[in-house]
CSV table of C-alpha atoms in Angstrom, one decimal:
chain,number,residue,atom,x,y,z
Z,1,UNK,CA,109.4,81.6,112.9
Z,2,UNK,CA,112.6,80.1,114.3
Z,3,UNK,CA,114.2,76.5,113.2
Z,4,UNK,CA,113.6,74.0,116.6
Z,5,UNK,CA,116.1,72.0,115.7
Z,6,UNK,CA,118.7,75.3,114.6
Z,7,UNK,CA,117.3,77.8,116.1
Z,8,UNK,CA,117.8,80.0,112.6
Z,9,UNK,CA,115.3,81.4,111.0
Z,10,UNK,CA,114.9,79.0,107.8
Z,11,UNK,CA,112.8,77.0,106.6
Z,12,UNK,CA,109.2,79.2,106.5
Z,13,UNK,CA,105.7,78.3,105.9
Z,14,UNK,CA,104.3,79.7,102.6
Z,15,UNK,CA,102.2,82.2,104.7
Z,16,UNK,CA,105.4,83.3,107.0
Z,17,UNK,CA,107.4,84.6,103.5
Z,18,UNK,CA,104.0,86.3,102.5
Z,19,UNK,CA,103.8,88.0,106.1
Z,20,UNK,CA,107.6,88.8,105.7
Z,21,UNK,CA,107.1,90.4,102.4
Z,22,UNK,CA,103.7,92.3,103.3
Z,23,UNK,CA,106.1,93.7,106.3
Z,24,UNK,CA,108.5,95.0,104.1
Z,25,UNK,CA,105.8,96.8,101.9
Z,26,UNK,CA,103.8,98.1,104.9
Z,27,UNK,CA,107.0,99.9,105.9
Z,28,UNK,CA,107.0,101.4,102.1
Z,29,UNK,CA,109.9,99.7,101.2
Z,30,UNK,CA,110.6,97.8,97.6
Z,31,UNK,CA,110.8,93.9,98.2
Z,32,UNK,CA,114.2,92.9,96.6
Z,33,UNK,CA,114.7,89.1,95.9
Z,34,UNK,CA,118.0,88.4,94.8
Z,35,UNK,CA,119.7,85.1,93.1
Z,36,UNK,CA,123.0,83.3,94.9
Z,37,UNK,CA,124.9,81.1,93.0
Z,38,UNK,CA,127.7,80.5,96.1
Z,39,UNK,CA,127.5,80.8,99.9
Z,40,UNK,CA,129.5,83.6,99.8
Z,41,UNK,CA,127.3,85.6,97.9
Z,42,UNK,CA,124.5,84.5,99.5
Z,43,UNK,CA,125.9,85.2,103.0
Z,44,UNK,CA,126.9,89.1,101.7
Z,45,UNK,CA,123.3,89.3,100.2
Z,46,UNK,CA,121.7,88.3,103.0
Z,47,UNK,CA,123.9,91.3,105.2
Z,48,UNK,CA,122.7,93.7,102.9
Z,49,UNK,CA,119.1,93.4,103.7
Z,50,UNK,CA,117.7,91.3,100.8
Z,51,UNK,CA,114.2,89.8,101.5
Z,52,UNK,CA,114.4,86.4,99.5
Z,53,UNK,CA,117.2,84.1,98.1
Z,54,UNK,CA,116.6,82.5,95.3
Z,55,UNK,CA,119.0,80.1,94.2
Z,56,UNK,CA,119.1,79.3,89.8
Z,57,UNK,CA,121.3,76.6,88.1
Z,58,UNK,CA,122.4,80.0,86.1
Z,59,UNK,CA,123.8,81.0,89.6
Z,60,UNK,CA,126.3,78.5,89.1
Z,61,UNK,CA,127.3,79.2,85.1
Z,62,UNK,CA,126.9,83.1,85.6
Z,63,UNK,CA,129.4,82.4,88.8
Z,64,UNK,CA,131.5,80.8,86.3
Z,65,UNK,CA,132.1,83.4,83.7
Z,66,UNK,CA,129.5,82.4,81.2
Z,67,UNK,CA,126.1,84.0,80.5
Z,68,UNK,CA,123.2,83.3,82.4
Z,69,UNK,CA,121.2,81.9,79.2
Z,70,UNK,CA,123.6,78.4,79.6
Z,71,UNK,CA,121.0,78.0,82.4
Z,72,UNK,CA,118.2,76.9,80.0
Z,73,UNK,CA,120.8,74.9,77.5
Z,74,UNK,CA,121.5,71.2,77.9
Z,75,UNK,CA,124.9,71.9,79.8
Z,76,UNK,CA,123.6,70.4,83.0
Z,77,UNK,CA,120.5,69.1,84.5
Z,78,UNK,CA,118.7,72.2,86.7
Z,79,UNK,CA,117.0,70.3,89.2
Z,80,UNK,CA,120.0,68.4,90.5
Z,81,UNK,CA,122.2,71.8,90.2
Z,82,UNK,CA,119.9,74.0,91.5
Z,83,UNK,CA,119.1,71.5,94.7
Z,84,UNK,CA,123.1,70.9,95.1
Z,85,UNK,CA,123.8,74.3,95.6
Z,86,UNK,CA,121.4,74.8,98.1
Z,87,UNK,CA,122.5,71.8,100.2
Z,88,UNK,CA,126.5,72.5,100.2
Z,89,UNK,CA,126.5,76.5,99.5
Z,90,UNK,CA,123.8,78.2,100.4
Z,91,UNK,CA,121.6,76.9,102.9
Z,92,UNK,CA,124.1,76.4,105.6
Z,93,UNK,CA,125.6,80.3,105.5
Z,94,UNK,CA,122.0,81.7,105.4
Z,95,UNK,CA,121.0,82.6,109.2
Z,96,UNK,CA,117.5,84.3,108.6
Z,97,UNK,CA,116.7,85.1,105.1
Z,98,UNK,CA,114.0,82.6,103.2
Z,99,UNK,CA,115.6,80.7,100.4
Z,100,UNK,CA,114.0,79.7,96.9
Z,101,UNK,CA,114.6,76.4,95.0
Z,102,UNK,CA,114.5,76.9,91.1
Z,103,UNK,CA,112.7,74.4,89.7
Z,104,UNK,CA,112.5,73.1,86.2
Z,105,UNK,CA,109.0,72.2,86.3
Z,106,UNK,CA,109.1,70.7,82.8
Z,107,UNK,CA,111.6,68.2,82.9
Z,108,UNK,CA,110.3,64.7,82.2
Z,109,UNK,CA,112.1,63.0,84.1
Z,110,UNK,CA,111.0,63.9,87.1
Z,111,UNK,CA,107.9,63.0,89.4
Z,112,UNK,CA,107.4,66.6,90.0
Z,113,UNK,CA,105.3,66.3,93.3
Z,114,UNK,CA,108.1,64.0,94.3
Z,115,UNK,CA,111.2,66.9,93.5
Z,116,UNK,CA,109.1,69.2,95.3
Z,117,UNK,CA,109.1,67.0,98.9
Z,118,UNK,CA,112.6,66.6,98.3
Z,119,UNK,CA,112.9,70.7,97.6
Z,120,UNK,CA,110.9,71.1,101.3
Z,121,UNK,CA,112.9,68.7,102.8
Z,122,UNK,CA,116.1,70.2,102.0
Z,123,UNK,CA,115.1,73.6,103.6
Z,124,UNK,CA,113.8,75.3,101.1
Z,125,UNK,CA,110.9,78.1,101.9
Z,126,UNK,CA,109.8,78.0,98.2
Z,127,UNK,CA,110.0,77.6,94.8
Z,128,UNK,CA,110.9,79.6,91.3
Z,129,UNK,CA,109.9,78.3,88.1
Z,130,UNK,CA,113.4,78.6,86.8
Z,131,UNK,CA,114.7,77.5,83.9
Z,132,UNK,CA,111.4,78.7,82.3
Z,133,UNK,CA,109.9,78.3,79.3
Z,134,UNK,CA,108.0,81.4,79.2
Z,135,UNK,CA,111.2,83.3,78.2
Z,136,UNK,CA,111.4,81.0,75.2
Z,137,UNK,CA,109.4,82.0,71.8
Z,138,UNK,CA,109.0,81.2,68.3
Z,139,UNK,CA,109.2,77.7,66.7
Z,140,UNK,CA,111.3,76.4,69.0
Z,141,UNK,CA,108.4,77.5,71.9
Z,142,UNK,CA,106.0,75.4,70.1
Z,143,UNK,CA,107.8,72.6,69.4
Z,144,UNK,CA,108.5,72.4,73.2
Z,145,UNK,CA,104.4,72.6,73.7
Z,146,UNK,CA,103.6,70.3,71.4
Z,147,UNK,CA,106.0,67.6,72.8
Z,148,UNK,CA,105.1,67.5,76.4
Z,149,UNK,CA,107.4,70.3,77.6
Z,150,UNK,CA,105.7,73.5,77.9
Z,151,UNK,CA,104.7,76.2,80.2
Z,152,UNK,CA,101.5,74.4,81.8
Z,153,UNK,CA,104.2,71.7,83.1
Z,154,UNK,CA,105.5,74.9,85.4
Z,155,UNK,CA,102.0,75.7,86.0
Z,156,UNK,CA,101.0,72.4,87.5
Z,157,UNK,CA,105.0,72.6,89.4
Z,158,UNK,CA,102.9,75.8,91.1
Z,159,UNK,CA,99.8,74.1,92.0
Z,160,UNK,CA,101.3,71.1,93.7
Z,161,UNK,CA,103.6,73.6,95.5
Z,162,UNK,CA,100.6,74.9,96.5
Z,163,UNK,CA,99.0,72.2,98.1
Z,164,UNK,CA,102.5,71.5,100.0
Z,165,UNK,CA,102.4,74.7,101.9
Z,166,UNK,CA,105.6,76.0,99.6
Z,167,UNK,CA,105.9,79.8,98.8
Z,168,UNK,CA,106.3,80.4,94.8
Z,169,UNK,CA,107.8,83.3,93.1
Z,170,UNK,CA,107.0,83.1,89.4
Z,171,UNK,CA,108.3,84.2,86.2
Z,172,UNK,CA,106.0,85.3,83.4
Z,173,UNK,CA,106.7,87.1,80.3
Z,174,UNK,CA,102.5,88.2,78.8
Z,175,UNK,CA,99.5,88.9,80.7
Z,176,UNK,CA,98.1,85.6,79.8
Z,177,UNK,CA,100.7,83.2,81.6
Z,178,UNK,CA,100.5,85.7,84.9
Z,179,UNK,CA,96.5,84.9,85.1
Z,180,UNK,CA,97.3,81.0,84.7
Z,181,UNK,CA,100.2,81.3,87.3
Z,182,UNK,CA,97.8,83.1,90.0
Z,183,UNK,CA,95.0,80.5,88.8
Z,184,UNK,CA,97.4,78.1,89.9
Z,185,UNK,CA,97.9,79.5,93.6
Z,186,UNK,CA,101.1,81.6,92.8
Z,187,UNK,CA,102.2,83.8,95.3
Z,188,UNK,CA,103.9,86.5,93.8
Z,189,UNK,CA,104.5,87.1,90.1
Z,190,UNK,CA,107.5,88.8,88.3
Z,191,UNK,CA,107.2,90.4,84.8
Z,192,UNK,CA,110.3,89.1,83.0
Z,193,UNK,CA,111.1,91.2,80.1
Z,194,UNK,CA,113.8,89.8,79.2
Z,195,UNK,CA,117.7,88.9,79.5
Z,196,UNK,CA,119.8,91.5,81.8
Z,197,UNK,CA,121.7,94.1,79.6
Z,198,UNK,CA,125.2,95.2,80.6
Z,199,UNK,CA,128.2,93.8,82.2
Z,200,UNK,CA,130.9,91.6,80.8
Z,201,UNK,CA,128.3,88.7,79.6
Z,202,UNK,CA,125.2,90.3,79.8
Z,203,UNK,CA,123.2,90.7,76.4
Z,204,UNK,CA,124.4,94.3,74.9
Z,205,UNK,CA,121.4,95.3,73.4
Z,206,UNK,CA,117.9,95.1,75.6
Z,207,UNK,CA,115.2,93.3,74.0
Z,208,UNK,CA,112.6,96.3,74.7
Z,209,UNK,CA,112.6,99.9,75.9
Z,210,UNK,CA,112.4,101.4,79.2
Z,211,UNK,CA,108.9,102.3,78.0
Z,212,UNK,CA,108.3,98.6,76.6
Z,213,UNK,CA,109.7,97.3,80.0
Z,214,UNK,CA,107.2,99.6,81.6
Z,215,UNK,CA,104.4,98.9,79.9
Z,216,UNK,CA,104.3,94.9,79.6
Z,217,UNK,CA,105.3,95.0,83.1
Z,218,UNK,CA,101.4,96.7,83.9
Z,219,UNK,CA,100.0,94.7,81.8
Z,220,UNK,CA,101.1,91.3,83.3
Z,221,UNK,CA,100.4,93.1,86.7
Z,222,UNK,CA,97.4,94.0,85.5
Z,223,UNK,CA,96.2,90.4,83.9
Z,224,UNK,CA,97.4,88.6,87.5
Z,225,UNK,CA,95.6,90.9,89.9
Z,226,UNK,CA,92.4,90.2,88.0
Z,227,UNK,CA,92.6,87.0,89.5
Z,228,UNK,CA,94.3,87.5,92.8
Z,229,UNK,CA,94.5,91.4,94.1
Z,230,UNK,CA,96.9,90.0,96.4
Z,231,UNK,CA,99.7,88.9,94.7
Z,232,UNK,CA,103.1,90.3,95.4
Z,233,UNK,CA,104.2,91.7,92.1
Z,234,UNK,CA,108.2,92.1,91.1
Z,235,UNK,CA,110.1,93.1,87.6
Z,236,UNK,CA,113.0,91.6,86.1
Z,237,UNK,CA,115.2,92.0,83.1
Z,238,UNK,CA,115.9,93.7,80.1
Z,239,UNK,CA,116.8,97.2,80.1
Z,240,UNK,CA,115.9,97.5,84.5
Z,241,UNK,CA,119.3,96.6,85.6
Z,242,UNK,CA,120.7,99.3,87.9
Z,243,UNK,CA,118.7,100.7,91.8
Z,244,UNK,CA,117.9,103.9,89.3
Z,245,UNK,CA,116.1,101.5,86.9
Z,246,UNK,CA,114.1,100.0,89.4
Z,247,UNK,CA,113.2,103.3,91.1
Z,248,UNK,CA,111.5,104.4,87.6
Z,249,UNK,CA,110.2,101.1,87.3
Z,250,UNK,CA,108.4,101.4,90.6
Z,251,UNK,CA,107.4,104.9,89.9
Z,252,UNK,CA,105.8,103.9,87.0
Z,253,UNK,CA,104.3,100.8,87.6
Z,254,UNK,CA,102.3,98.6,90.1
Z,255,UNK,CA,105.7,96.8,90.6
Z,256,UNK,CA,106.0,96.4,95.0
Z,257,UNK,CA,109.7,95.4,94.0
Z,258,UNK,CA,112.5,93.6,92.1
Z,259,UNK,CA,114.6,90.6,91.4
Z,260,UNK,CA,118.2,90.6,90.4
Z,261,UNK,CA,120.5,87.8,89.8
Z,262,UNK,CA,123.2,89.0,87.4
Z,263,UNK,CA,122.0,92.6,88.3
Z,264,UNK,CA,123.2,92.1,91.6
Z,265,UNK,CA,125.2,89.3,92.0
Z,266,UNK,CA,127.6,89.2,88.7
Z,267,UNK,CA,127.2,92.9,88.6
Z,268,UNK,CA,128.3,93.2,92.2
Z,269,UNK,CA,131.3,90.9,91.6
Z,270,UNK,CA,132.5,92.4,88.5
Z,271,UNK,CA,132.6,95.7,89.5
Z,272,UNK,CA,133.8,95.1,92.9
Z,273,UNK,CA,136.8,92.8,92.1
Z,274,UNK,CA,137.9,95.0,89.1
Z,275,UNK,CA,138.2,98.1,90.9
Z,276,UNK,CA,139.6,96.5,93.9
Z,277,UNK,CA,142.5,95.0,92.0
Z,278,UNK,CA,143.1,98.0,90.3
Z,279,UNK,CA,143.2,99.6,93.8
Z,280,UNK,CA,145.7,97.1,94.7
Z,281,UNK,CA,147.9,97.7,91.3
Z,282,UNK,CA,147.9,100.9,91.7
Z,283,UNK,CA,150.5,100.4,94.9
Z,284,UNK,CA,153.8,101.9,94.1
Z,285,UNK,CA,157.3,100.6,95.5
Z,286,UNK,CA,159.3,102.9,97.6
Z,287,UNK,CA,162.5,103.7,96.1
Z,288,UNK,CA,164.7,101.6,99.1
Z,289,UNK,CA,162.1,98.2,97.8
Z,290,UNK,CA,163.3,99.1,93.9
Z,291,UNK,CA,166.2,96.8,93.9
């Protein structure tokens, strides 16, 4: 539905986003959601045909040459960074694809309902729970949960977003987290199987094998589907990096698509800039120009 002020597609209602994704599946195509940390990334990811654009605070670190995990650290205000990237870089250049805002749902300084109102007013069509404590484990995860900054805050954030008619596409790492998010009204579940492998600043070894990633993805999908069979199911991370990797997961699970941040934005830049520069540097001077 065109924006009445600009004639462009953004923003969309929750149902409009769902209808767009359902149309993609009906065309027997995989849903592709892509992280965008800069306007130039967003512009050309949209041109490539992505179904959704997601703004993460980690995109700023990623496109500054740092690992995406920096987005989980206290190197900046995650919610403010995502809003800034959206307002000044991505939303002004995106023509038609729904743009999703990464929200740090456990931020104790935010009245979450108030922050989500600002997200919606900005022109985002939905939310994603990043940074997420779903991918934090061990003693530190236990401390976060016990001190009021746990995953339950992200679930509550999704519940509020649902009431505000914001589409929600969420990361989970365990089946029980998938159930909680489905009960809260999430529209799409992303099975997060670890930090993306590869490239100059990705992890060297996956936290799981491809077989493990496939098994975990399906367990997460099955758990969420018990609550709501009409959800969209996507995969992300770990050894799932290239289009060929995604093809394997789609063939062996019930996943309907893929979310790529490092896999699309960072890897694309690393490879293309390296190869393009090498091509320029392969140029040689004619003899007459060597003096």
